[in-house]
CSV table of C-alpha atoms and ligand atoms in Angstrom, one decimal:
chain,number,residue,atom,x,y,z
E,1,SER,CA,21.5,-17.8,17.9
E,2,GLY,CA,18.8,-20.5,17.7
E,3,ASP,CA,17.7,-23.5,15.7
E,4,SER,CA,17.2,-23.1,12.0
E,5,GLY,CA,17.6,-24.8,8.6
E,6,ASP,CA,18.0,-28.4,7.5
E,7,SER,CA,20.9,-29.3,9.7
E,8,GLY,CA,18.9,-28.6,12.8
E,9,GLY,CA,22.1,-27.0,14.2
E,10,GLU,CA,22.7,-23.6,15.7
E,11,THR,CA,22.9,-20.5,13.6
E,12,TYR,CA,26.0,-18.5,14.2
E,13,THR,CA,26.7,-14.9,13.1
E,14,VAL,CA,29.7,-14.5,10.8
E,15,ALA,CA,31.3,-11.1,10.5
E,16,THR,CA,33.2,-10.5,7.2
E,17,ASP,CA,34.8,-7.7,5.4
E,18,ASN,CA,32.5,-6.0,2.8
E,19,ASN,CA,35.2,-5.8,0.1
E,20,PHE,CA,38.4,-7.9,0.0
E,21,VAL,CA,38.6,-9.6,-3.4
E,22,PRO,CA,38.7,-12.5,-4.0
E,23,PHE,CA,38.0,-13.6,-0.4
E,24,GLU,CA,34.8,-11.7,0.3
E,25,PHE,CA,32.8,-9.3,-1.8
E,26,LEU,CA,29.2,-8.7,-2.9
E,27,ASP,CA,27.9,-10.6,-5.8
E,28,GLU,CA,25.8,-7.9,-7.5
E,29,GLU,CA,23.5,-10.4,-9.2
E,30,THR,CA,22.5,-12.5,-6.2
E,31,GLY,CA,23.0,-9.8,-3.5
E,32,GLU,CA,24.9,-12.3,-1.5
E,33,MET,CA,28.5,-12.2,-0.2
E,34,THR,CA,30.8,-14.4,-2.3
E,35,GLY,CA,34.5,-15.3,-2.5
E,36,PHE,CA,37.0,-17.9,-1.1
E,37,ASP,CA,36.3,-17.2,2.5
E,38,MET,CA,32.5,-17.3,2.0
E,39,ASP,CA,32.7,-20.7,0.3
E,40,LEU,CA,35.1,-21.9,3.0
E,41,ILE,CA,33.0,-20.9,6.0
E,42,ARG,CA,29.8,-22.3,4.3
E,43,ALA,CA,31.7,-25.6,3.7
E,44,ILE,CA,32.9,-25.6,7.3
E,45,ALA,CA,29.4,-24.9,8.6
E,46,GLU,CA,28.0,-27.8,6.6
E,47,GLU,CA,30.7,-30.1,7.8
E,48,ALA,CA,30.4,-29.1,11.4
E,49,GLY,CA,26.5,-29.0,11.3
E,50,PHE,CA,25.7,-25.4,11.9
E,51,GLU,CA,24.1,-22.5,10.0
E,52,VAL,CA,25.7,-19.2,9.3
E,53,GLU,CA,24.3,-15.7,9.0
E,54,ILE,CA,26.8,-13.5,7.2
E,55,GLU,CA,27.2,-9.8,8.2
E,56,SER,CA,29.5,-7.7,6.2
E,57,MET,CA,31.3,-4.5,7.4
E,58,LYS,CA,34.5,-2.5,7.2
E,59,PHE,CA,37.6,-4.7,8.1
E,60,ASP,CA,38.4,-2.8,11.3
E,61,GLY,CA,34.7,-3.4,12.4
E,62,VAL,CA,35.4,-7.2,12.1
E,63,VAL,CA,38.4,-6.9,14.3
E,64,THR,CA,36.7,-4.8,17.0
E,65,GLY,CA,33.5,-6.8,16.7
E,66,MET,CA,35.3,-10.0,17.5
E,67,GLN,CA,37.1,-8.4,20.4
E,68,GLN,CA,33.8,-7.2,21.8
E,69,GLY,CA,32.2,-10.7,21.3
E,70,LYS,CA,29.6,-9.2,19.0
E,71,TYR,CA,29.8,-12.1,16.5
E,72,ASP,CA,30.4,-15.8,16.8
E,73,ILE,CA,32.8,-16.1,14.0
E,74,GLY,CA,34.9,-13.7,11.9
E,75,ILE,CA,36.4,-14.6,8.5
E,76,ALA,CA,37.9,-11.7,6.6
E,77,GLY,CA,41.3,-12.6,5.2
E,78,MET,CA,42.4,-11.8,8.8
E,79,THR,CA,46.1,-12.2,9.4
E,80,ILE,CA,47.0,-14.0,12.6
E,81,THR,CA,49.2,-11.7,14.7
E,82,ASP,CA,50.5,-11.9,18.2
E,83,GLU,CA,48.8,-8.6,19.0
E,84,ARG,CA,45.4,-9.7,17.8
E,85,ALA,CA,45.8,-13.1,19.5
E,86,GLU,CA,45.8,-11.3,22.8
E,87,THR,CA,42.1,-10.4,22.4
E,88,ILE,CA,40.8,-12.8,19.7
E,89,ASP,CA,41.1,-16.5,19.3
E,90,PHE,CA,42.2,-17.9,15.9
E,91,SER,CA,41.6,-21.2,14.1
E,92,ASP,CA,44.5,-23.0,12.6
E,93,PRO,CA,45.9,-21.1,9.6
E,94,TYR,CA,44.0,-21.7,6.5
E,95,TYR,CA,45.8,-19.5,3.8
E,96,ASP,CA,49.4,-18.3,3.3
E,97,ALA,CA,49.5,-14.7,2.3
E,98,GLY,CA,51.9,-11.8,2.7
E,99,LEU,CA,52.3,-8.1,1.8
E,100,MET,CA,53.3,-6.6,-1.5
E,101,LEU,CA,53.6,-3.3,-3.3
E,102,ALA,CA,51.8,-2.2,-6.4
E,103,VAL,CA,52.6,1.0,-8.4
E,104,HIS,CA,51.3,2.6,-11.6
E,105,ALA,CA,52.4,0.7,-14.7
E,106,ASP,CA,54.3,3.9,-15.8
E,107,ASN,CA,56.2,4.3,-12.6
E,108,THR,CA,59.9,3.9,-12.9
E,109,ASP,CA,61.2,5.2,-9.6
E,110,ILE,CA,59.8,2.7,-7.2
E,111,GLU,CA,61.4,-0.7,-7.8
E,112,SER,CA,61.1,-2.1,-4.2
E,113,GLU,CA,60.3,-1.0,-0.7
E,114,ASP,CA,63.7,0.7,-0.5
E,115,ASP,CA,62.3,3.5,-2.7
E,116,LEU,CA,59.4,4.5,-0.5
E,117,ALA,CA,61.0,7.5,1.3
E,118,GLY,CA,59.1,10.7,0.5
E,119,LYS,CA,56.5,8.7,-1.5
E,120,VAL,CA,52.7,8.6,-0.8
E,121,VAL,CA,51.8,5.0,0.0
E,122,ALA,CA,48.1,4.1,0.3
E,123,THR,CA,46.7,1.3,2.3
E,124,ARG,CA,43.7,0.4,4.5
E,125,SER,CA,43.3,1.4,8.2
E,126,GLY,CA,43.5,-1.2,10.9
E,127,THR,CA,45.5,-3.7,8.8
E,128,THR,CA,48.8,-5.4,8.9
E,129,SER,CA,50.0,-3.2,6.0
E,130,GLU,CA,49.4,-0.1,8.0
E,131,THR,CA,51.4,-1.5,10.9
E,132,TYR,CA,54.1,-2.6,8.6
E,133,LEU,CA,54.4,0.9,7.0
E,134,GLN,CA,54.5,2.5,10.5
E,135,ASP,CA,57.2,0.2,11.7
E,136,ASN,CA,59.4,0.0,8.6
E,137,HIS,CA,58.8,3.1,6.6
E,138,PRO,CA,58.6,6.2,8.8
E,139,ASP,CA,59.9,8.3,5.8
E,140,ALA,CA,56.9,7.4,3.6
E,141,GLU,CA,53.8,9.4,3.6
E,142,VAL,CA,51.1,6.9,4.5
E,143,GLU,CA,47.5,7.5,3.5
E,144,THR,CA,44.9,5.1,4.9
E,145,PHE,CA,41.4,4.5,3.6
E,146,PRO,CA,38.6,2.6,5.3
E,147,GLY,CA,38.2,0.5,2.1
E,148,ILE,CA,41.1,-0.8,0.0
E,149,VAL,CA,39.2,-0.1,-3.3
E,150,GLU,CA,39.8,3.7,-2.8
E,151,ALA,CA,43.5,3.1,-2.5
E,152,TYR,CA,43.7,1.3,-5.9
E,153,MET,CA,41.5,4.0,-7.5
E,154,ASP,CA,43.9,6.7,-6.3
E,155,LEU,CA,46.8,4.7,-7.6
E,156,GLU,CA,45.2,4.2,-11.0
E,157,ALA,CA,44.5,8.0,-11.1
E,158,GLY,CA,48.0,8.8,-10.1
E,159,ARG,CA,47.1,10.5,-6.8
E,160,VAL,CA,49.3,8.2,-4.8
E,161,ASP,CA,52.6,6.6,-5.6
E,162,ALA,CA,52.0,3.1,-4.4
E,163,VAL,CA,49.6,0.7,-2.6
E,164,MET,CA,50.8,-1.8,-0.1
E,165,TYR,CA,48.5,-4.7,0.6
E,166,ASP,CA,47.9,-8.4,0.8
E,167,VAL,CA,49.6,-10.4,-2.0
E,168,PRO,CA,46.5,-12.2,-3.3
E,169,ASN,CA,44.5,-8.9,-3.3
E,170,VAL,CA,47.3,-6.9,-5.0
E,171,GLN,CA,47.6,-9.7,-7.6
E,172,TYR,CA,43.9,-9.6,-8.3
E,173,TYR,CA,43.8,-5.9,-9.0
E,174,VAL,CA,47.0,-6.0,-11.1
E,175,ALA,CA,45.6,-9.0,-13.1
E,176,ASN,CA,42.4,-7.0,-13.8
E,177,ASP,CA,44.1,-3.8,-14.7
E,178,ALA,CA,47.5,-4.6,-16.1
E,179,GLU,CA,47.3,-1.5,-18.3
E,180,ASN,CA,47.5,0.8,-15.2
E,181,LEU,CA,49.0,-1.4,-12.4
E,182,LYS,CA,52.0,-3.5,-11.7
E,183,THR,CA,53.6,-5.2,-8.7
E,184,VAL,CA,57.1,-4.4,-7.6
E,185,GLY,CA,59.6,-6.1,-5.3
E,186,ASP,CA,59.3,-9.3,-3.3
E,187,VAL,CA,56.8,-10.5,-0.7
E,188,LEU,CA,57.5,-8.1,2.2
E,189,GLN,CA,56.2,-10.1,5.1
E,190,GLY,CA,54.9,-13.6,5.2
E,191,GLU,CA,51.4,-13.9,6.8
E,192,GLN,CA,48.8,-16.5,7.5
E,193,TYR,CA,45.0,-16.0,7.7
E,194,GLY,CA,43.0,-17.5,10.5
E,195,ILE,CA,39.3,-17.6,11.3
E,196,ALA,CA,38.5,-15.4,14.3
E,197,PHE,CA,36.5,-16.1,17.4
E,198,PRO,CA,35.8,-14.2,20.7
E,199,LYS,CA,38.3,-15.3,23.3
E,200,ASP,CA,37.7,-18.8,24.7
E,201,SER,CA,34.9,-19.6,22.2
E,202,GLU,CA,33.9,-23.3,22.2
E,203,LEU,CA,33.6,-23.1,18.4
E,204,VAL,CA,37.4,-23.0,17.8
E,205,GLU,CA,37.8,-26.8,18.1
E,206,ASP,CA,34.7,-27.7,15.9
E,207,VAL,CA,35.9,-25.3,13.2
E,208,ASN,CA,39.4,-26.6,13.3
E,209,GLU,CA,38.1,-30.2,13.0
E,210,ALA,CA,35.9,-29.3,10.0
E,211,LEU,CA,38.8,-27.4,8.4
E,212,GLU,CA,41.0,-30.4,8.8
E,213,THR,CA,38.4,-32.7,7.3
E,214,LEU,CA,38.0,-30.4,4.3
E,215,ILE,CA,41.8,-30.3,3.8
E,216,ASP,CA,41.9,-34.1,3.9
E,217,ASN,CA,38.9,-34.8,1.7
E,218,GLY,CA,39.7,-32.3,-1.1
E,219,GLY,CA,36.9,-29.9,-0.3
E,220,TYR,CA,39.4,-27.2,0.5
E,221,ASP,CA,41.3,-27.8,-2.7
E,222,ASP,CA,38.1,-27.5,-4.8
E,223,ILE,CA,37.4,-24.1,-3.2
E,224,TYR,CA,41.0,-23.0,-3.7
E,225,GLU,CA,40.9,-24.1,-7.3
E,226,GLU,CA,37.7,-22.2,-7.9
E,227,TRP,CA,39.2,-18.9,-6.7
E,228,PHE,CA,42.9,-19.2,-7.4
E,229,GLY,CA,43.2,-21.9,-10.1
E,230,GLU,CA,44.7,-20.9,-13.5
R,1,LIG,N1,45.2,-9.4,6.1
R,1,LIG,C1,45.0,-8.0,6.4
R,1,LIG,C2,44.9,-7.9,7.9
R,1,LIG,O1,44.6,-8.8,8.6
R,1,LIG,C3,43.9,-7.3,5.7
R,1,LIG,C4,42.7,-8.1,5.4
R,1,LIG,C5,41.5,-7.4,4.8
R,1,LIG,O2,41.5,-6.3,4.3
R,1,LIG,N2,40.4,-8.0,4.9
R,1,LIG,O3,45.2,-6.8,8.5
């Protein structure tokens, strides 16, 4: 880190997931990472008076990178879990999510998670969905991919029976390919996203304060509206 930019503040490295729509993904036109999380962390940085340098990677790289103290901040639609909180510090929750199932639009035999025995369910490695499937669906055949895009592609192509993933991400894919995809069942597990820090980082408090200010002054709502508004 060091001085840079107009704020005169420190520059902090921010680890993010390279593809988790609509929270973080590459804007092909600008070559920059964009999405809800990217707007949020940039707004927090501006509020708190520091600069950010975004580095994108596979989701499990964000988790291990934060555990190893390789980055100052991690924002990646990362669910706050007790297990992660043993090795990573989290900000206050900033987004309510959960898990959900998607199947092919033609599928008639999976109506809820009760129908997963013997089915091939795709998800992403190192995520809460993988843990949920291991814990609750030992009779399902779980296929994990390093990126979630591949899981949806296999579902569209009929190579897997279902995808289990985060509600806002599942809804995004279904909204963009309603011809081939549909959601089934209820929200399976409520979750909340938090911004990650190496253990005992002094940044946690500054980021929480900035987040609270943005929630109070409407800055958070503007970003929410931009990515999730009707
Ligand atoms: N919320 C999920 C988790 O924390 C996955 C997030 C993602 O793919 N970026 O495990």
